[in-house]
Amino acid sequence: MNRWATRRWPAPHWPSIRGRGRTDAGPLLLTATVIAAVALLAGAVPALFRAAADDAVQDTVRRAGHDANVLVHADWERDDGPTGGRVRMPRLADDVDDFRTRATSALGPDLDAALLPPVAVVNGPILSITDGTVPRTFQFTYLSGDLGGPDVTWIAGNAPGPTVSDQYVETPYDGPPWPVQIGLSEADAAALDLGPGDRIPVKDGQGRDKDVRISGIYRPADSADPAWRLAPALLRPVPGADGEGTTRFAGLLSPESLPDARLAVDEDQLRRTIHFAPVPDALTWDATAPLASRVVKLKATSGSSSERDQSLRWESQLDTALRAARTQISATSAQAAVLLAGVLTATVLVLLLAADLLVRRRASALSAARQRGAALPDLGAELIIESTVVSLSAAAVGLVLARAAAPGVSWTWAVPVVLAGAVAGPAFGILAAARASRDRRQPANPAARRWIRATGQLRRAAVEAAVLIAAVAAFVTLHQRGLLPVGSDGDTGELTGDLILPISALALGALVGALVLLRLLPLGARGALRQALRSRRPLAVFGAAQAATTAGRALPLLVLVSTTALASFALILGTTVTRGLADGAWSTVGADARLDVGAGAATPALAERIAAEPGVGQVVVAQVTDSARVFTESTPLTPRLVIVDAAAFQRLLATTPLPDAPALARLTAPGPGDVPALVRSSDGELRTGTRLQLSRDDAPAIRLAAVGTAPSVGGAGDVVIVDAAALADAGLPAVPNTVWVTGPGAARAVSNSGVAADVVLRADALRAQRVAPLTAGLLRLAWTAAAVLLALGLLGLALAAAAGASERWQTLTRLRTLGLRPRDVRWVAAGELLPPVVVAAVCGPLLGVLLARLTLGPLDLWLLTGQAVEPAAVLPWWLLGLVSVALLAAAATVVPVESALRRRDRLSEVLRAGE
């Protein structure tokens, strides 16, 4: 007969399933609670991160401001006439509309949906107003959107009209100034004291007079219209727009006066640009990759700026902002995944320990079922049905709660917990039932017993070696590859296969550390027993004997060490990020307060006035130039150039948490030849010994020699620092535009400086970083993970104590027949329980510190903290001490609780146990 035909499907006994469920409702409910709680965390965190990622993209674009706008430039059609003059083009406004339509159609549907309706801006050259003693400038501007320009009300005069009514007019190149009509805002007209019909006396850069006539005075219908932000001088005079001490005025052109504006200036001086402003609320994490790719393609297909044609020339930093947001989001996603992997690993270990406790409680029932003839497949099916129902139900409850607490839910991270809860109990139960009915006897041959023992040791060594190899591979991959996706434009935000191993490095490292301690603890327990046997204290002997007996139990020590190590790592991560944010604010601002002023305003008089304010410590002025024109032997560079008094800057750094820069002293060292400079480069292209050339307009380049490494300035990747006096001796005096101020009164002093400047406060920068979506989310996850891991550790301690409580108190109760008092029994019980707890309390935080040293660097935390380098690990010893104290305090309460619960055990029942 075919043996396959005699096999049958497992036949579960449903009354047994219900009976075991009612009998062990407590452990099953505890397992369900753990699964539900962790499923809630694992299901809510990815959804909350997705929402935080969307907020981070929007926040990045908002901070980028006008730099995130998509700009399109194009030259005009030439206006050469048949007789050698320039032809007036009356339909020039229609050309602007066609230009706007052509640019919009080139965007593509995805990019078009993420941008506001376009605004066309036509700007004339900057003209100088000749009357008065105060330097004032003027510019005429034309604004046009899909529905026309921004609405205005003409309170005096009329809208600008055409200078001539003829359809065809040709004017010679060297003819008199062509008149152009413009409108003035109320504020500009009042400041200029001009009205309709007046002329504005202006000249261009070559000293030629221009005929600009005021047709009317207008009032904007909505001053908050986004179009006005592109030309704020159309609403009111703008001080400092064209240099310190200047004030810019602007005149509004109409479609009728736009053709005259082109004839009023040189052919290439009237420039037209289409502005597309992004809609931050319309941007999401999923849309960043295609949008950035589209912007790059548009810029790649731009026409050449050297050719005078009407081809579109695209300009935008939107792709850069989106890539920066994607990089930061990818790093934060991986950092959150590392914490979640640690929580899931600890949860799986706790579920294994709970399953072990459940099987110990059911050992007699499973053994009886096997003796009555129950087949192992039937028992396995019954246990699987029970555990599956419990696990799936608990996970469903957790995911439902996660959906209620978060904007979405993710079930992927909950799968390992559900599998552990569904498989651990049946696997342990089948093994226990199989052992109970196994008829194989212990061999009498010593060689056979050694063979069995060696086989078990080899199996354990194989498992430990596999974990060790996986951990080594994970750490090597983490350090070699990092956690950022290889293709940042193509990643979807989901974890890919190449990231699973480095993300698991932390959890695997904790397991390896626990396995090492698991090997050492029995050796230490046996050593303590040998020492106790030499003493005359029986309590020490009994306690050491109990500890040596139970020291080989793997799960309790694995749970305790892993949870304390991972909780310590989470605390270190949170503390490091918090400290890094503070250091990042110092690095971003450079002092307690920074004043970014126009060129020439940061004079010694301004510095002295600020230094005289109460609460001000150090005041340093500098010229900070982004994208300076610096060359090596053959490579053009665009570093941040800082021209500063090196000695004063060194004193400033010495009084702040910023890293000291002793190399600044080399900048003031006298000596002929090249000007000494400090350099810093993100890619290593700038290094000590490099020869540089600093370009100048209409003058030979200044040769620089890199003599040391520059400190970070404002978080820039490439920095060149030169002493102001040394550079002035070389023929380039500094024009300061930055003021760094330290001291408790720095914020008030720079806010009341009385100059037109941008005030940047360190406190504001720190506050903005702390409330940033990704930073706030990662910090909350770190503190939550630490609390959950500590709770899992305490739960594991309780489960481990409960699993061995029956055998422990049977032994201790029998010892009472030898004369031990109840107090002595409690000390012996403590001697059995405390060794693994003490090992976990002492070695767990230290293992967490080691893991932090090994993993914090590749986590790219600097992307969150705003620092130029990776933040140094900050060890919160008092928090790590609290973890150890909590574990020891919980262990101290276990023995009194067990003693109280076992007080009613009858000695006769204990002595008959096992008969």
Short mmCIF file of C-alpha atoms in Angstrom, two decimals, residues 331-346 475 478-479 483 502-511 560-578 778-790 840-861 870-877 879-884:
data_model
loop_
_atom_site.label_atom_id
_atom_site.label_comp_id
_atom_site.label_asym_id
_atom_site.label_seq_id
_atom_site.Cartn_x
_atom_site.Cartn_y
_atom_site.Cartn_z
CA ALA A 331 18.52 59.53 6.11
CA THR A 332 15.77 60.04 8.68
CA SER A 333 13.82 57.10 7.29
CA ALA A 334 16.84 54.85 7.72
CA GLN A 335 17.49 56.18 11.23
CA ALA A 336 13.88 55.48 12.20
CA ALA A 337 14.17 52.00 10.66
CA VAL A 338 17.22 51.27 12.81
CA LEU A 339 15.24 52.11 15.95
CA LEU A 340 12.21 50.11 14.80
CA ALA A 341 14.40 47.11 14.00
CA GLY A 342 15.74 47.24 17.54
CA VAL A 343 12.24 47.42 19.02
CA LEU A 344 11.04 44.50 16.88
CA THR A 345 14.06 42.39 17.81
CA ALA A 346 13.43 42.94 21.51
CA PHE A 475 28.50 46.58 10.36
CA LEU A 478 26.86 50.00 7.27
CA HIS A 479 30.31 51.60 7.30
CA LEU A 483 22.13 54.13 4.89
CA PRO A 502 22.91 47.71 7.46
CA ILE A 503 19.65 48.65 9.18
CA SER A 504 19.86 45.40 11.16
CA ALA A 505 23.39 46.15 12.38
CA LEU A 506 22.24 47.62 15.68
CA ALA A 507 19.93 44.72 16.54
CA LEU A 508 22.49 42.12 15.47
CA GLY A 509 25.18 43.88 17.49
CA ALA A 510 23.00 43.76 20.59
CA LEU A 511 22.38 40.03 20.04
CA LEU A 560 17.53 41.62 29.48
CA VAL A 561 20.83 42.50 27.81
CA SER A 562 19.30 43.28 24.40
CA THR A 563 16.56 45.53 25.75
CA THR A 564 18.85 47.49 28.07
CA ALA A 565 21.48 47.90 25.33
CA LEU A 566 18.94 49.01 22.73
CA ALA A 567 17.18 51.33 25.18
CA SER A 568 20.54 52.87 26.06
CA PHE A 569 21.30 53.36 22.36
CA ALA A 570 17.96 55.11 21.83
CA LEU A 571 18.69 57.44 24.74
CA ILE A 572 22.16 58.19 23.37
CA LEU A 573 20.72 58.86 19.92
CA GLY A 574 18.12 61.27 21.28
CA THR A 575 20.66 63.09 23.44
CA THR A 576 23.18 63.29 20.59
CA VAL A 577 20.61 64.78 18.23
CA THR A 578 19.51 67.28 20.88
CA LEU A 778 12.95 61.31 15.09
CA LEU A 779 13.37 62.67 18.62
CA ARG A 780 9.87 61.52 19.59
CA LEU A 781 10.59 58.10 18.12
CA ALA A 782 13.91 57.85 20.00
CA TRP A 783 12.33 58.65 23.37
CA THR A 784 9.36 56.38 22.63
CA ALA A 785 11.62 53.51 21.57
CA ALA A 786 13.68 53.90 24.74
CA ALA A 787 10.54 53.74 26.88
CA VAL A 788 9.13 50.74 24.98
CA LEU A 789 12.44 48.86 25.16
CA LEU A 790 12.74 49.52 28.88
CA ALA A 840 22.25 43.26 32.16
CA ALA A 841 22.15 46.38 34.36
CA VAL A 842 25.92 46.83 34.19
CA CYS A 843 26.82 45.50 30.75
CA GLY A 844 23.63 46.50 28.88
CA PRO A 845 24.23 50.28 28.98
CA LEU A 846 27.92 49.74 28.25
CA LEU A 847 26.98 47.64 25.24
CA GLY A 848 24.63 50.44 24.16
CA VAL A 849 27.53 52.90 24.39
CA LEU A 850 29.69 50.61 22.26
CA LEU A 851 26.93 50.24 19.66
CA ALA A 852 26.51 54.01 19.59
CA ARG A 853 30.23 54.46 18.94
CA LEU A 854 30.03 51.97 16.08
CA THR A 855 26.81 53.10 14.40
CA LEU A 856 26.16 56.80 14.99
CA GLY A 857 28.71 57.91 12.39
CA PRO A 858 27.16 56.12 9.38
CA LEU A 859 23.65 57.26 10.43
CA ASP A 860 24.31 60.73 8.90
CA LEU A 861 22.79 62.59 11.83
CA GLU A 870 28.93 64.19 12.17
CA PRO A 871 27.92 65.08 15.75
CA ALA A 872 29.99 63.49 18.48
CA ALA A 873 28.17 60.89 20.55
CA VAL A 874 26.81 62.39 23.77
CA LEU A 875 26.56 59.89 26.63
CA PRO A 876 23.74 60.72 29.08
CA TRP A 877 25.15 58.74 31.98
CA LEU A 879 19.74 58.37 31.92
CA LEU A 880 21.76 55.20 31.44
CA GLY A 881 21.98 54.94 35.21
CA LEU A 882 18.21 55.24 35.44
CA VAL A 883 17.86 52.25 33.10
CA SER A 884 20.10 50.17 35.35
#
